[in-house]
Amino acid sequence: MPKLETVEQFISMVEANEHDKAIERFYTEDASMQENQAEPRVGRDFLVANEKNVLLRVKSLVSKCIRPVFINGDFVVIQWYFKFEWKDGTSTEIEEMTLQNWEGELIKKEQFFYDPKQFIPV
């Protein structure tokens, strides 16, 4: 079960747009991420590389935790708001829920729930 201060440190890194560093710091080596019902991406190194690839396309990014955060044993639920300004001149606003399964002080499994229509750039 993660400590509240650990979850808060994770949130702070994401809100500081250090998404890739947050994965390096807070995910197990064999962690997985899953978008809605898609096949999960597995392996911390792969997750970090994927996140870096996304961030390379970003001109500016707002990352905000919408509180409250729910912690129940090894499970954490966070609602996020992201606004991406892409280098191609488009923008995307996304609100999602994430369900995290922690193993001690690290995230073992994470699943994101959102409306995919939000990813259509404007």
Short mmCIF file of C-alpha atoms in Angstrom, two decimals:
data_model
loop_
_atom_site.label_atom_id
_atom_site.label_comp_id
_atom_site.label_asym_id
_atom_site.label_seq_id
_atom_site.Cartn_x
_atom_site.Cartn_y
_atom_site.Cartn_z
CA MET A 1 0.00 0.00 0.00
CA PRO A 2 1.47 3.38 -0.98
CA LYS A 3 1.92 6.12 1.57
CA LEU A 4 -0.12 9.27 0.96
CA GLU A 5 3.10 11.28 0.67
CA THR A 6 4.33 8.93 -2.10
CA VAL A 7 1.11 9.39 -4.08
CA GLU A 8 1.40 13.17 -3.59
CA GLN A 9 5.02 13.10 -4.85
CA PHE A 10 3.85 11.20 -7.93
CA ILE A 11 1.06 13.74 -8.56
CA SER A 12 3.50 16.63 -8.14
CA MET A 13 5.86 15.21 -10.77
CA VAL A 14 3.02 14.71 -13.25
CA GLU A 15 1.68 18.23 -12.59
CA ALA A 16 5.22 19.52 -13.24
CA ASN A 17 5.01 17.77 -16.66
CA GLU A 18 7.74 15.31 -15.69
CA HIS A 19 5.63 12.41 -16.95
CA ASP A 20 8.58 10.34 -18.17
CA LYS A 21 10.52 10.91 -14.94
CA ALA A 22 7.45 9.97 -12.88
CA ILE A 23 7.29 6.64 -14.72
CA GLU A 24 11.01 6.03 -14.10
CA ARG A 25 10.62 6.85 -10.41
CA PHE A 26 7.23 5.38 -9.47
CA TYR A 27 6.62 2.30 -11.67
CA THR A 28 7.84 -1.26 -11.24
CA GLU A 29 10.22 -2.67 -13.85
CA ASP A 30 7.41 -4.85 -15.26
CA ALA A 31 4.64 -2.23 -14.92
CA SER A 32 1.79 -2.00 -17.40
CA MET A 33 -0.40 0.82 -18.70
CA GLN A 34 -3.70 0.23 -20.46
CA GLU A 35 -5.84 2.72 -22.40
CA ASN A 36 -9.53 1.88 -21.90
CA GLN A 37 -9.89 -1.72 -23.16
CA ALA A 38 -6.81 -1.74 -25.45
CA GLU A 39 -3.96 -4.17 -24.98
CA PRO A 40 -1.67 -3.03 -22.15
CA ARG A 41 1.79 -1.65 -22.80
CA VAL A 42 4.24 -3.53 -20.58
CA GLY A 43 7.67 -2.75 -19.15
CA ARG A 44 8.86 0.45 -17.50
CA ASP A 45 11.54 1.12 -20.12
CA PHE A 46 8.95 0.82 -22.89
CA LEU A 47 6.51 3.06 -20.97
CA VAL A 48 9.19 5.73 -20.47
CA ALA A 49 10.18 5.62 -24.17
CA ASN A 50 6.54 5.93 -25.23
CA GLU A 51 6.01 8.91 -22.92
CA LYS A 52 9.16 10.63 -24.21
CA ASN A 53 7.90 10.18 -27.78
CA VAL A 54 4.62 11.89 -26.89
CA LEU A 55 6.39 14.73 -25.10
CA LEU A 56 8.61 15.35 -28.15
CA ARG A 57 5.47 16.36 -30.09
CA VAL A 58 4.28 18.80 -27.38
CA LYS A 59 4.77 22.56 -27.57
CA SER A 60 3.14 23.14 -24.15
CA LEU A 61 1.30 21.00 -21.64
CA VAL A 62 -0.95 21.57 -18.64
CA SER A 63 -1.30 18.58 -16.30
CA LYS A 64 -3.67 18.88 -13.36
CA CYS A 65 -4.95 16.45 -10.75
CA ILE A 66 -8.64 17.01 -10.04
CA ARG A 67 -9.14 16.20 -6.39
CA PRO A 68 -10.01 14.26 -4.34
CA VAL A 69 -7.64 11.33 -4.83
CA PHE A 70 -8.95 7.99 -3.60
CA ILE A 71 -6.65 5.48 -1.89
CA ASN A 72 -7.92 2.08 -0.76
CA GLY A 73 -5.19 -0.40 0.12
CA ASP A 74 -3.10 -1.03 -3.00
CA PHE A 75 -5.53 0.86 -5.26
CA VAL A 76 -5.40 4.56 -6.12
CA VAL A 77 -7.90 6.46 -8.30
CA ILE A 78 -6.93 9.83 -9.76
CA GLN A 79 -8.87 12.12 -12.07
CA TRP A 80 -6.63 14.05 -14.47
CA TYR A 81 -7.02 17.03 -16.79
CA PHE A 82 -4.48 17.54 -19.58
CA LYS A 83 -4.26 20.28 -22.20
CA PHE A 84 -1.79 19.59 -24.99
CA GLU A 85 -0.63 22.31 -27.39
CA TRP A 86 0.99 20.30 -30.17
CA LYS A 87 3.90 21.45 -32.30
CA ASP A 88 1.69 21.05 -35.39
CA GLY A 89 -0.53 23.92 -34.14
CA THR A 90 -3.44 21.79 -32.90
CA SER A 91 -4.53 21.29 -29.30
CA THR A 92 -6.19 18.54 -27.30
CA GLU A 93 -7.97 18.69 -23.93
CA ILE A 94 -8.41 15.41 -22.09
CA GLU A 95 -10.07 14.45 -18.85
CA GLU A 96 -9.54 10.90 -17.66
CA MET A 97 -9.77 8.62 -14.67
CA THR A 98 -6.91 6.33 -13.83
CA LEU A 99 -7.00 3.22 -11.68
CA GLN A 100 -3.58 2.32 -10.32
CA ASN A 101 -2.62 -0.93 -8.61
CA TRP A 102 0.38 -0.25 -6.39
CA GLU A 103 2.89 -2.80 -5.15
CA GLY A 104 4.31 -1.20 -2.04
CA GLU A 105 5.56 2.23 -3.05
CA LEU A 106 5.49 1.59 -6.83
CA ILE A 107 2.78 1.35 -9.48
CA LYS A 108 2.46 -2.16 -10.91
CA LYS A 109 -0.56 -1.66 -13.17
CA GLU A 110 -2.43 1.38 -14.44
CA GLN A 111 -5.56 1.64 -16.53
CA PHE A 112 -6.90 4.87 -18.02
CA PHE A 113 -10.60 5.46 -18.67
CA TYR A 114 -11.63 8.28 -21.01
CA ASP A 115 -13.75 9.18 -24.03
CA PRO A 116 -11.49 8.61 -27.07
CA LYS A 117 -13.26 11.48 -28.89
CA GLN A 118 -11.26 13.83 -26.67
CA PHE A 119 -8.12 12.91 -28.61
CA ILE A 120 -9.42 14.48 -31.81
CA PRO A 121 -7.23 17.62 -32.13
CA VAL A 122 -8.80 21.03 -32.66
#
